[in-house]
Short mmCIF file of C-alpha atoms and ligand atoms in Angstrom, two decimals:
data_model
loop_
_atom_site.label_atom_id
_atom_site.label_comp_id
_atom_site.label_asym_id
_atom_site.label_seq_id
_atom_site.Cartn_x
_atom_site.Cartn_y
_atom_site.Cartn_z
CA UNK A 215 23.34 32.12 27.50
CA UNK A 216 24.83 28.91 29.78
CA UNK A 217 28.25 30.36 30.98
CA UNK A 218 28.83 25.79 30.95
CA UNK A 219 30.29 24.40 33.69
CA UNK A 220 33.42 25.77 35.87
CA UNK A 221 36.52 25.41 34.16
CA UNK A 222 39.80 25.12 35.24
CA UNK A 223 43.81 24.91 33.50
CA UNK A 224 43.30 21.65 35.90
CA UNK A 225 41.22 19.35 38.02
CA UNK A 226 43.33 16.85 39.88
CA UNK A 227 41.04 13.34 41.41
CA UNK A 228 41.78 12.07 44.17
CA UNK A 229 43.37 13.45 47.84
CA UNK A 230 45.59 11.37 49.49
CA UNK A 231 49.27 11.29 48.72
CA UNK A 232 48.99 10.98 44.50
CA UNK A 233 46.50 13.70 44.72
CA UNK A 234 47.71 16.27 47.60
CA UNK A 235 51.19 16.61 46.39
CA UNK A 236 50.21 17.05 42.68
CA UNK A 237 48.32 20.22 44.51
CA UNK A 238 51.19 20.89 46.42
CA UNK A 239 53.24 20.72 43.75
CA UNK A 240 51.44 23.55 41.96
CA UNK A 241 50.92 25.76 44.82
CA UNK A 242 54.98 26.01 44.80
CA UNK A 243 55.28 26.89 40.96
CA UNK A 244 52.65 29.91 41.55
CA UNK A 245 49.99 27.86 39.30
CA UNK A 246 46.37 28.26 40.70
CA UNK A 247 43.80 27.26 38.10
CA UNK A 248 42.53 23.93 39.76
CA UNK A 249 40.65 21.74 41.78
CA UNK A 250 40.83 18.43 43.39
CA UNK A 251 38.33 16.11 43.65
CA UNK A 252 37.92 13.64 46.12
CA UNK A 253 34.52 10.96 46.63
CA UNK A 254 34.87 10.72 50.84
CA UNK A 255 34.77 12.91 53.74
CA UNK A 256 38.43 13.89 54.44
CA UNK A 257 41.30 14.00 53.40
CA UNK A 258 44.22 11.47 53.13
CA UNK A 259 43.00 9.28 50.60
CA UNK A 260 44.14 5.14 51.74
CA UNK A 261 45.24 6.42 54.79
CA UNK A 262 41.55 8.37 55.98
CA UNK A 263 39.85 5.35 54.44
CA UNK A 264 41.51 2.38 56.54
CA UNK A 265 40.31 3.60 60.08
CA UNK A 266 40.65 -0.79 61.39
CA UNK A 267 42.80 -1.00 64.31
CA UNK A 268 45.87 -0.77 64.55
CA UNK A 269 46.13 0.36 61.09
CA UNK A 270 50.26 2.01 60.15
CA UNK A 271 52.53 2.00 57.58
CA UNK A 272 55.30 -0.46 57.53
CA UNK A 273 57.57 2.51 55.87
CA UNK A 274 58.94 4.13 58.39
CA UNK A 275 57.82 7.68 59.23
CA UNK A 276 61.16 9.94 57.90
CA UNK A 277 60.15 7.94 54.13
CA UNK A 278 56.53 7.91 54.24
CA UNK A 279 56.56 11.06 54.04
CA UNK A 280 57.53 13.89 51.28
CA UNK A 281 60.78 15.44 50.82
CA UNK A 282 59.15 19.13 50.10
CA UNK A 283 56.83 18.45 53.17
CA UNK A 284 58.96 16.42 56.08
CA UNK A 285 57.37 17.45 59.52
CA UNK A 286 59.24 16.33 62.40
CA UNK A 287 56.78 15.42 65.15
CA UNK A 288 56.43 11.72 63.63
CA UNK A 289 55.86 10.15 67.54
CA UNK A 290 57.15 6.83 66.21
CA UNK A 291 59.53 5.18 63.73
CA UNK A 292 56.96 3.29 62.09
CA UNK A 293 53.36 6.15 61.73
CA UNK A 294 49.91 4.61 62.19
CA UNK A 295 46.67 5.77 60.30
CA UNK A 296 46.12 8.38 62.68
CA UNK A 297 49.31 9.85 62.67
CA UNK A 298 49.79 10.16 58.61
CA UNK A 299 45.91 11.08 58.21
CA UNK A 300 47.38 14.36 60.73
CA UNK A 301 50.53 14.95 58.46
CA UNK A 302 48.08 14.89 54.67
CA UNK A 303 46.37 17.32 56.66
CA UNK A 304 48.93 19.46 57.94
CA UNK A 305 49.54 20.01 54.52
CA UNK A 306 46.98 20.87 53.33
CA UNK A 307 46.66 24.10 56.14
CA UNK A 308 50.75 24.70 54.43
CA UNK A 309 49.85 24.30 51.23
CA UNK A 310 46.99 26.07 51.08
CA UNK A 311 45.01 23.27 49.59
CA UNK A 312 41.22 23.94 51.49
CA UNK A 313 39.77 27.12 48.72
CA UNK A 314 40.78 24.32 45.93
CA UNK A 315 39.59 21.00 47.93
CA UNK A 316 35.60 19.58 47.06
CA UNK A 317 34.90 16.79 49.23
CA UNK A 318 32.25 14.64 48.58
CA UNK A 319 32.27 14.76 45.30
CA UNK A 320 32.28 11.89 43.29
CA UNK A 321 34.04 11.69 40.13
CA UNK A 322 31.93 9.69 37.42
CA UNK A 323 33.44 9.94 34.11
CA UNK A 324 35.95 12.26 31.73
CA UNK A 325 35.69 12.90 28.41
CA UNK A 326 37.60 14.36 25.88
CA UNK A 327 35.91 16.40 23.59
CA UNK A 328 38.46 17.92 20.29
CA UNK A 329 37.01 21.02 19.47
CA UNK A 330 37.72 22.47 22.53
CA UNK A 331 40.75 20.81 23.96
CA UNK A 332 38.71 20.14 26.65
CA UNK A 333 37.85 17.23 28.69
CA UNK A 334 34.48 17.85 31.05
CA UNK A 335 34.68 15.68 34.82
CA UNK A 336 31.42 14.85 35.29
CA UNK A 337 30.78 14.06 39.41
CA UNK A 338 27.94 13.42 41.70
CA UNK A 339 28.60 15.79 44.80
CA UNK A 340 26.14 15.24 47.52
CA UNK A 341 24.42 13.72 45.61
CA UNK A 342 23.97 16.14 42.27
CA UNK A 343 26.06 15.76 39.67
CA UNK A 344 28.19 18.74 38.54
CA UNK A 345 30.74 19.14 35.68
CA UNK A 346 33.59 20.93 35.37
CA UNK A 347 35.93 21.41 31.65
CA UNK A 348 40.03 20.98 32.70
CA UNK A 349 43.08 21.50 30.38
CA UNK A 350 44.53 18.69 32.09
CA UNK A 351 43.10 15.89 33.99
CA UNK A 352 45.05 14.62 37.07
CA UNK A 353 43.75 11.18 37.75
CA UNK A 354 44.84 10.15 41.11
CA UNK A 355 42.10 7.89 42.21
CA UNK A 356 44.76 5.11 44.08
CA UNK A 357 45.64 1.62 43.46
CA UNK A 358 44.06 0.41 46.27
CA UNK A 359 41.25 2.42 47.37
CA UNK A 360 38.57 0.10 45.37
CA UNK A 361 37.77 -3.04 48.88
CA UNK A 362 37.54 -6.42 46.62
CA UNK A 363 34.98 -7.95 48.24
CA UNK A 364 34.79 -11.68 47.94
CA UNK A 365 32.87 -14.18 46.81
CA UNK A 366 31.35 -15.87 49.69
CA UNK A 367 28.60 -18.09 49.90
CA UNK A 368 25.97 -16.95 51.47
CA UNK A 369 27.77 -13.61 52.45
CA UNK A 370 24.28 -11.76 52.49
CA UNK A 371 22.33 -13.79 54.76
CA UNK A 372 24.96 -13.51 58.31
CA UNK A 373 23.09 -11.75 60.31
CA UNK A 374 26.00 -10.54 62.30
CA UNK A 375 28.06 -7.38 61.20
CA UNK A 376 30.05 -7.71 57.73
CA UNK A 377 32.44 -5.54 57.40
CA UNK A 378 35.43 -4.59 55.13
CA UNK A 379 38.93 -3.33 56.48
CA UNK A 380 38.58 -0.25 54.34
CA UNK A 381 35.07 0.51 55.06
CA UNK A 382 35.74 -0.04 59.52
CA UNK A 383 32.40 0.59 61.08
CA UNK A 384 33.84 2.13 64.97
CA UNK A 385 30.74 1.82 66.10
CA UNK A 386 30.62 -1.56 66.09
CA UNK A 387 30.40 -2.80 69.54
CA UNK A 388 33.77 -5.47 69.66
CA UNK A 389 34.34 -6.33 73.30
CA UNK A 390 33.46 -9.52 74.27
CA UNK A 391 32.05 -10.38 70.02
CA UNK A 392 32.73 -13.97 68.37
CA UNK A 393 34.50 -11.83 65.39
CA UNK A 394 35.18 -14.09 62.46
CA UNK A 395 38.37 -12.68 60.32
CA UNK A 396 38.53 -13.67 56.44
CA UNK A 397 42.96 -12.82 54.37
CA UNK A 398 46.18 -12.77 56.75
CA UNK A 399 47.38 -10.05 54.52
CA UNK A 400 48.76 -6.46 55.76
CA UNK A 401 45.51 -5.23 57.62
CA UNK A 402 44.52 -8.41 58.47
CA UNK A 403 48.05 -9.40 60.77
CA UNK A 404 48.08 -5.25 61.79
CA UNK A 405 44.33 -5.65 62.75
CA UNK A 406 44.27 -9.27 65.04
CA UNK A 407 46.55 -7.96 67.38
CA UNK A 408 44.40 -5.78 68.21
CA UNK A 409 40.75 -7.89 68.32
CA UNK A 410 42.58 -10.28 70.48
CA UNK A 411 42.48 -7.55 73.56
CA UNK A 412 38.97 -7.23 73.06
CA UNK A 413 36.56 -10.14 72.17
CA UNK A 414 35.88 -13.18 73.58
CA UNK A 415 37.12 -14.76 70.42
CA UNK A 416 38.45 -14.31 67.37
CA UNK A 417 38.51 -16.56 64.42
CA UNK A 418 41.15 -15.79 61.29
CA UNK A 419 40.02 -17.63 57.91
CA UNK A 420 43.67 -18.53 56.77
CA UNK A 421 43.71 -19.24 52.88
CA UNK A 422 47.45 -19.12 52.32
CA UNK A 423 50.00 -18.59 54.89
CA UNK A 424 52.24 -15.24 54.94
CA UNK A 425 56.43 -14.07 55.40
CA UNK A 426 56.41 -12.75 57.99
CA UNK A 427 59.84 -10.30 59.59
CA UNK A 428 59.94 -8.91 62.64
CA UNK A 429 59.53 -5.42 62.78
CA UNK A 430 61.89 -3.09 64.55
CA UNK A 431 58.99 -0.18 65.78
CA UNK A 432 60.10 1.99 68.39
CA UNK A 433 59.09 6.12 69.65
CA UNK A 434 60.83 9.14 67.95
CA UNK A 435 61.88 9.90 71.57
CA UNK A 436 62.02 14.15 71.78
CA UNK A 437 64.78 14.73 72.22
CA UNK A 438 65.93 13.03 68.35
CA UNK A 439 62.21 15.23 67.50
CA UNK A 440 64.37 18.22 68.44
CA UNK A 441 67.52 17.13 66.88
CA UNK A 442 65.47 16.71 63.32
CA UNK A 443 63.44 19.89 64.03
CA UNK A 444 66.87 21.76 64.24
CA UNK A 445 69.42 19.77 62.13
CA UNK A 446 67.72 19.58 58.85
CA UNK A 447 70.36 18.18 57.24
CA UNK A 448 70.77 15.26 59.89
CA UNK A 449 66.90 14.08 59.06
CA UNK A 450 67.76 14.17 54.98
CA UNK A 451 71.13 12.39 56.10
CA UNK A 452 68.06 9.82 57.53
CA UNK A 453 66.29 10.03 55.20
CA UNK A 454 68.11 8.74 52.46
CA UNK A 455 69.65 6.28 54.50
CA UNK A 456 66.59 4.55 55.28
CA UNK A 457 66.03 4.89 51.47
CA UNK A 458 69.17 3.43 50.78
CA UNK A 459 68.39 0.06 53.05
CA UNK A 460 65.01 -0.75 51.37
CA UNK A 461 66.82 0.41 47.93
CA UNK A 462 69.22 -2.57 48.56
CA UNK A 463 66.26 -4.54 48.48
CA UNK A 464 65.08 -4.07 44.96
CA UNK A 465 67.31 -6.57 42.94
CA UNK A 466 65.87 -9.33 45.26
CA UNK A 467 62.10 -8.51 43.83
CA UNK A 468 63.53 -7.71 40.10
CA UNK A 469 66.16 -9.38 39.25
CA UNK A 470 67.77 -12.26 41.63
CA UNK A 471 64.84 -14.21 44.15
CA UNK A 472 67.59 -16.02 45.55
CA UNK A 473 68.34 -12.69 47.10
CA UNK A 474 65.18 -12.62 49.14
CA UNK A 475 65.79 -16.21 49.29
CA UNK A 476 68.84 -15.38 52.09
CA UNK A 477 66.17 -13.64 54.15
CA UNK A 478 63.43 -16.11 54.64
CA UNK A 479 65.42 -18.18 57.28
CA UNK A 480 65.53 -14.88 59.44
CA UNK A 481 61.34 -15.29 58.91
CA UNK A 482 61.44 -18.75 59.37
CA UNK A 483 63.84 -17.82 62.81
CA UNK A 484 60.97 -15.59 63.74
CA UNK A 485 58.03 -18.09 63.32
CA UNK A 486 59.73 -20.74 65.35
CA UNK A 487 61.32 -18.14 68.04
CA UNK A 488 57.52 -16.54 68.27
CA UNK A 489 55.76 -20.10 67.79
CA UNK A 490 55.93 -22.96 70.44
CA UNK A 491 52.97 -25.19 69.24
CA UNK A 492 54.87 -27.43 65.85
CA UNK A 493 51.48 -28.29 64.24
CA UNK A 494 51.20 -24.21 64.23
CA UNK A 495 54.11 -23.18 62.80
CA UNK A 496 53.24 -25.66 60.09
CA UNK A 497 50.48 -24.58 59.42
CA UNK A 498 51.99 -20.29 59.46
CA UNK A 499 55.17 -21.33 57.32
CA UNK A 500 54.29 -20.02 53.41
CA UNK A 501 54.67 -22.35 51.08
CA UNK A 502 56.29 -19.76 47.89
CA UNK A 503 58.64 -17.76 47.39
CA UNK A 504 59.40 -14.86 49.59
CA UNK A 505 58.45 -11.52 48.04
CA UNK A 506 56.11 -12.64 46.34
CA UNK A 507 53.29 -11.69 48.04
CA UNK A 508 54.12 -8.48 50.05
CA UNK A 509 56.87 -9.09 53.17
CA UNK A 510 55.00 -8.12 55.86
CA UNK A 511 55.96 -7.12 59.01
CA UNK A 512 54.28 -7.58 62.62
CA UNK A 513 55.79 -8.61 66.21
CA UNK A 514 53.06 -8.49 67.57
CA UNK A 515 51.10 -11.18 65.27
CA UNK A 516 52.15 -14.34 66.88
CA UNK A 517 51.83 -13.92 69.97
CA UNK A 518 48.18 -13.01 69.00
CA UNK A 519 47.97 -16.28 67.54
CA UNK A 520 48.60 -18.38 69.86
CA UNK A 521 46.25 -16.32 73.26
CA UNK A 522 43.82 -18.48 74.25
CA UNK A 523 41.16 -16.81 72.50
CA UNK A 524 42.33 -16.13 68.93
CA UNK A 525 41.98 -19.36 66.56
CA UNK A 526 43.57 -20.29 63.32
CA UNK A 527 40.93 -21.46 60.98
CA UNK A 528 43.44 -23.28 58.31
CA UNK A 529 39.81 -25.12 56.86
CA UNK A 530 38.89 -23.18 53.51
CA UNK A 531 34.97 -21.21 53.82
CA UNK A 532 32.61 -23.73 52.68
CA UNK A 533 29.82 -21.18 52.73
CA UNK A 534 28.45 -18.25 55.41
CA UNK A 535 25.28 -18.52 57.44
CA UNK A 536 23.73 -16.88 59.56
CA UNK A 537 24.74 -17.41 62.79
CA UNK A 538 28.41 -17.93 61.74
CA UNK A 539 31.12 -19.74 58.68
CA UNK A 540 30.82 -23.25 58.34
CA UNK A 541 34.56 -24.55 57.03
CA UNK A 542 34.87 -27.70 54.74
CA UNK A 543 36.21 -29.74 57.11
CA UNK A 544 32.02 -29.45 58.20
CA UNK A 545 32.81 -27.62 61.22
CA UNK A 546 30.17 -24.75 62.48
CA UNK A 547 32.17 -21.15 64.18
CA UNK A 548 29.53 -18.89 66.25
CA UNK A 549 30.51 -15.30 64.72
CA UNK A 550 28.74 -11.87 65.51
CA UNK A 551 31.22 -10.01 63.20
CA UNK A 552 32.99 -11.20 60.02
CA UNK A 553 35.75 -8.79 59.44
CA UNK A 554 36.93 -9.00 55.28
CA UNK A 555 40.20 -7.94 55.23
CA UNK A 556 40.70 -9.44 51.62
CA UNK A 557 42.32 -5.65 50.28
CA UNK A 558 42.54 -3.70 47.07
CA UNK A 559 41.18 -4.69 43.67
CA UNK A 560 44.37 -3.71 41.78
CA UNK A 561 45.37 -5.65 39.65
CA UNK A 562 41.78 -5.66 37.36
CA UNK A 563 42.98 -1.93 37.92
CA UNK A 564 40.59 -0.56 35.40
CA UNK A 565 39.40 2.88 35.13
CA UNK A 566 36.82 3.61 38.62
CA UNK A 567 34.56 5.23 36.04
CA UNK A 568 34.18 6.11 31.81
CA UNK A 569 37.36 8.29 30.69
CA UNK A 570 35.95 8.87 26.77
CA UNK A 571 39.41 10.27 25.08
CA UNK A 572 40.03 10.67 21.83
CA UNK A 573 37.84 9.35 18.96
CA UNK A 574 35.30 8.00 21.83
CA UNK A 575 38.38 5.42 22.71
CA UNK A 576 37.22 4.15 25.92
CA UNK A 577 40.12 3.55 28.78
CA UNK A 578 38.33 0.25 30.15
CA UNK A 579 38.46 -1.04 26.71
CA UNK A 580 41.73 -0.19 25.91
CA UNK A 581 43.00 -1.76 29.46
CA UNK A 582 40.26 -4.93 28.42
CA UNK A 583 43.64 -7.29 28.59
CA UNK A 584 45.37 -5.20 31.43
CA UNK A 585 45.90 -1.69 32.56
CA UNK A 586 48.68 -0.59 30.63
CA UNK A 587 49.96 3.57 31.05
CA UNK A 588 53.52 4.68 28.80
CA UNK A 589 55.46 5.38 32.31
CA UNK A 590 52.78 4.52 34.63
CA UNK A 591 51.30 8.36 33.42
CA UNK A 592 50.39 8.62 30.27
CA UNK A 593 48.07 6.58 27.65
CA UNK A 594 47.45 6.81 23.87
CA UNK A 595 44.44 8.71 22.67
CA UNK A 596 43.82 9.90 26.45
CA UNK A 597 44.84 14.02 25.63
CA UNK A 598 46.37 15.77 28.84
CA UNK A 599 44.89 12.70 31.05
CA UNK A 600 47.51 12.02 33.65
CA UNK A 601 47.95 8.88 35.75
CA UNK A 602 49.62 8.91 39.45
CA UNK A 603 50.01 5.31 40.59
CA UNK A 604 49.18 4.37 37.39
CA UNK A 605 49.42 0.58 35.57
CA UNK A 606 53.21 -0.68 37.09
CA UNK A 607 54.47 1.59 39.57
CA UNK A 608 52.93 0.24 42.86
CA UNK A 609 56.25 -1.09 45.18
CA UNK A 610 57.08 -3.89 46.52
CA UNK A 611 59.94 -2.98 47.94
CA UNK A 612 60.34 1.08 49.24
CA UNK A 613 58.17 3.31 49.92
CA UNK A 614 55.86 4.55 47.29
CA UNK A 615 55.82 8.86 48.51
CA UNK A 616 58.69 8.08 46.10
CA UNK A 617 57.98 6.50 43.23
CA UNK A 618 54.61 9.86 43.80
CA UNK A 619 56.80 11.79 43.38
CA UNK A 620 59.08 11.24 40.44
CA UNK A 621 55.10 10.95 38.99
CA UNK A 622 54.34 14.66 40.25
CA UNK A 623 57.53 15.85 39.09
CA UNK A 624 57.55 14.47 35.94
CA UNK A 625 54.00 16.39 35.39
CA UNK A 626 55.02 19.44 36.51
CA UNK A 627 57.56 18.97 33.98
CA UNK A 628 55.49 18.07 31.32
CA UNK A 629 52.73 21.38 31.66
CA UNK A 630 55.99 23.81 31.92
CA UNK A 631 57.30 22.20 29.02
CA UNK A 632 53.48 22.19 27.28
CA UNK A 633 53.47 25.89 27.88
CA UNK A 634 57.45 26.63 26.15
CA UNK A 635 56.34 24.77 23.60
CA UNK A 636 52.93 27.57 23.03
CA UNK A 637 50.99 23.44 22.78
CA UNK A 638 48.12 23.37 24.20
CA UNK A 639 47.27 19.39 24.42
CA UNK A 640 49.75 15.74 24.31
CA UNK A 641 48.88 12.51 23.44
CA UNK A 642 51.52 9.98 23.81
CA UNK A 643 52.94 8.14 20.47
CA UNK A 644 51.01 4.84 20.85
CA UNK A 645 54.61 3.56 19.37
CA UNK A 646 56.11 4.59 22.38
CA UNK A 647 53.81 3.16 24.52
CA UNK A 648 54.20 -0.08 23.56
CA UNK A 649 57.99 -0.01 23.75
CA UNK A 650 57.62 0.46 26.62
CA UNK A 651 55.41 -1.63 28.43
CA UNK A 652 57.20 -4.29 25.87
CA UNK A 653 59.92 -4.00 27.56
CA UNK A 654 58.17 -3.62 30.98
CA UNK A 655 57.20 -7.51 30.88
CA UNK A 656 59.40 -8.49 29.37
CA UNK A 657 61.74 -7.67 32.78
CA UNK A 658 58.87 -8.52 34.51
CA UNK A 659 59.29 -11.83 33.59
CA UNK A 660 63.00 -12.38 36.13
CA UNK A 661 61.03 -10.76 39.16
CA UNK A 662 59.87 -12.79 42.09
CA UNK A 663 55.84 -11.99 42.10
CA UNK A 664 56.61 -13.62 38.65
CA UNK A 665 58.49 -16.47 39.38
CA UNK A 666 58.12 -17.11 42.92
CA UNK A 667 55.87 -19.47 42.89
CA UNK A 668 51.41 -18.22 44.80
CA UNK A 669 49.23 -16.22 42.79
CA UNK A 670 48.93 -12.05 44.38
CA UNK A 671 46.68 -9.26 44.64
CA UNK A 672 49.52 -8.22 41.62
CA UNK A 673 47.87 -10.05 39.07
CA UNK A 674 45.30 -9.97 37.22
CA UNK A 675 43.53 -13.59 36.13
CA UNK A 676 45.01 -14.37 33.43
CA UNK A 677 48.71 -13.35 35.13
CA UNK A 678 50.05 -10.16 33.92
CA UNK A 679 51.09 -8.90 36.30
CA UNK A 680 49.94 -4.65 36.17
CA UNK A 681 50.80 -3.15 38.81
CA UNK A 682 54.45 -3.18 40.47
CA UNK A 683 57.45 -1.34 38.81
CA UNK A 684 60.24 -4.31 38.10
CA UNK A 685 63.07 -2.08 38.63
CA UNK A 686 64.69 -0.12 41.31
CA UNK A 687 63.35 3.03 42.30
CA UNK A 688 66.08 5.20 41.22
CA UNK A 689 65.73 3.82 37.52
CA UNK A 690 62.10 5.05 37.30
CA UNK A 691 62.93 8.47 38.71
CA UNK A 692 65.85 8.80 36.12
CA UNK A 693 63.10 7.38 33.12
CA UNK A 694 60.55 9.80 34.48
CA UNK A 695 63.96 12.71 35.09
CA UNK A 696 62.31 14.65 31.51
CA UNK A 697 59.51 14.86 30.39
CA UNK A 698 60.02 14.84 26.26
CA UNK A 699 58.17 16.00 24.16
CA UNK A 700 59.39 14.45 21.10
CA UNK A 701 57.23 10.83 22.56
CA UNK A 702 54.10 12.64 22.68
CA UNK A 703 51.76 14.44 19.86
CA UNK A 704 50.97 18.19 19.70
CA UNK A 705 48.01 18.44 19.73
CA UNK A 706 46.12 21.56 17.72
CA UNK A 707 42.60 22.88 18.16
C1 FAD B 943 46.40 -0.55 54.68
C2 FAD B 943 47.31 0.00 53.70
C3 FAD B 943 48.91 0.20 54.20
C4 FAD B 943 49.85 0.88 53.30
N1 FAD B 943 51.09 0.65 52.97
C5 FAD B 943 51.92 1.30 52.74
C6 FAD B 943 52.75 1.14 53.60
O1 FAD B 943 53.66 0.90 54.54
N2 FAD B 943 53.83 2.01 52.31
C7 FAD B 943 53.81 1.85 51.18
O2 FAD B 943 54.38 2.60 50.68
N3 FAD B 943 52.31 2.09 50.58
C8 FAD B 943 51.60 1.84 51.50
N4 FAD B 943 49.91 1.69 50.79
C9 FAD B 943 50.54 1.74 49.49
C10 FAD B 943 49.04 3.73 49.57
O3 FAD B 943 48.63 3.38 49.03
C11 FAD B 943 50.40 4.10 48.99
O4 FAD B 943 51.12 4.97 49.53
C12 FAD B 943 49.37 5.23 49.08
O5 FAD B 943 48.82 5.66 50.14
C13 FAD B 943 48.90 5.77 47.86
O6 FAD B 943 48.20 7.34 47.35
P1 FAD B 943 46.93 8.03 46.30
O7 FAD B 943 46.98 8.80 47.21
O8 FAD B 943 47.63 7.23 45.23
O9 FAD B 943 45.93 6.97 46.27
P2 FAD B 943 44.67 6.81 47.73
O10 FAD B 943 45.64 6.92 48.56
O11 FAD B 943 44.50 5.80 47.49
O12 FAD B 943 43.47 8.32 47.24
C14 FAD B 943 42.89 7.70 46.57
C15 FAD B 943 41.71 8.59 46.68
O13 FAD B 943 41.03 8.79 45.61
C16 FAD B 943 40.04 8.33 46.22
N5 FAD B 943 38.58 8.59 44.37
C17 FAD B 943 39.32 7.17 44.51
N6 FAD B 943 38.36 7.18 42.53
C18 FAD B 943 36.89 8.16 43.40
C19 FAD B 943 36.41 9.01 42.38
N7 FAD B 943 35.23 8.40 41.67
N8 FAD B 943 36.06 10.03 41.99
C20 FAD B 943 36.72 11.21 43.71
N9 FAD B 943 37.59 10.81 44.60
C21 FAD B 943 37.49 9.22 43.71
C22 FAD B 943 39.78 7.93 47.01
O14 FAD B 943 38.63 8.53 48.00
C23 FAD B 943 40.69 9.04 47.94
O15 FAD B 943 40.57 9.47 49.26
C24 FAD B 943 48.94 0.95 51.58
C25 FAD B 943 47.75 0.93 51.10
C26 FAD B 943 46.58 0.24 51.44
C27 FAD B 943 45.71 0.25 51.25
#
């Protein structure tokens, strides 16, 4: 008799902060019957994929780590990619997640079977078709894990190397090369200062200048590290302070963009101090309200763009040709390497694979007008499917790890309550999700993202903001403190 695919109580998809955090929470509670499926060759998610020179976090390390798995080993105030990736690998060891991990396993589809009350998960593992069944699926595939490749005419004609920052090819030589960088978001401003030290020339193709505040980065001294290790209360206090300072900025994003306006002179002073040439300064001056797009922090970008081998190109790209880029002003920019620092497919957050719920309902169909979920976590019609960093759970002002922890607690509470009530499956009531999303979008109208005079990756093409949480992280923690069974329909086999 065919035994069928292997069954687990829980299947987690993705091994970034979300997926690993879920695994860690399950382990802490003695729940062992789960697997983590990850398409990449290692764990870390964002911090495994984004390996471009200079990749770093813009939230201090104390806060950009799990509160329930603190590290005392951070060497810098703002951690770099390698250090965060190492931290997440340490978490795998500390929580014994290795036996649960399936790397190089790309999930291709999810399907809910009403008769068995189970999900079937199909995947490609090193090219081989695999399947699992599970009572619960936790989808932690990340809000920023699918690179956005711009639709630039002639891109395929380029004879040099084209690479996205999230698919960095470390073997490509950069020394003495002519490098073009497309985009002026968070990745580009971290990358350019690293490139100007090596390359013969760096041309930065800018569409929209960003608001940039100075980055107060510094090493964490060995004495401080020892202190944090031996006095956990001090580390917790420092973390709470960093959290509070970031959280204070929330109203500026969500209710009173005027508050952020008060920070604009700070950024303009930074620009004025660092850039002497008035025409370059003019080109680097943002024309939208601060906060509408992600606020960047960097102290080395303005000096870098003024290096003799660097050039800011503001004329739009007309097309890519075999040996470089042509801009609308008729200039030809010869290049050996073209880097796409163009971010991710975020707002059009269609599921990366088909998900079939009750009655054959398809998630991408449900999300055709824009992704939405109840508390960013569950979608009516898709029982026992929980999302980590689902729709409208992103942030402009604080650590995503705080939001992820709120969701992890919420899912753990759901599992506990279902167990106590002896329920195999629950499905969010549509009226509960609808009321929540109507309220959320009404609040969104008052945010800087809606009122700030910009278009951004936070919005869909039709202008709907499907990525960000329009409130404080404390409010989100409060809303997710308890999984309310009365908001969900109990399903019986
Ligand atoms: C360059 C960059 C800088 C950032 N800086 C900050 C910052 O300073 N502060 C901050 O708070 N946040 C920052 N973020 C956001 C960051 O993504 C989150 O903080 C956090 O890492 C998200 O974790 P995650 O687990 O939800 O998603 P991810 O880390 O993206 O992990 C998702 C995982 O799912 C896997 N996956 C996707 N599809 C499949 C599939 N079909 N099958 C199997 N596996 C799949 C991916 O390979 C990935 O490993 C940054 C993001 C980027 C890209």
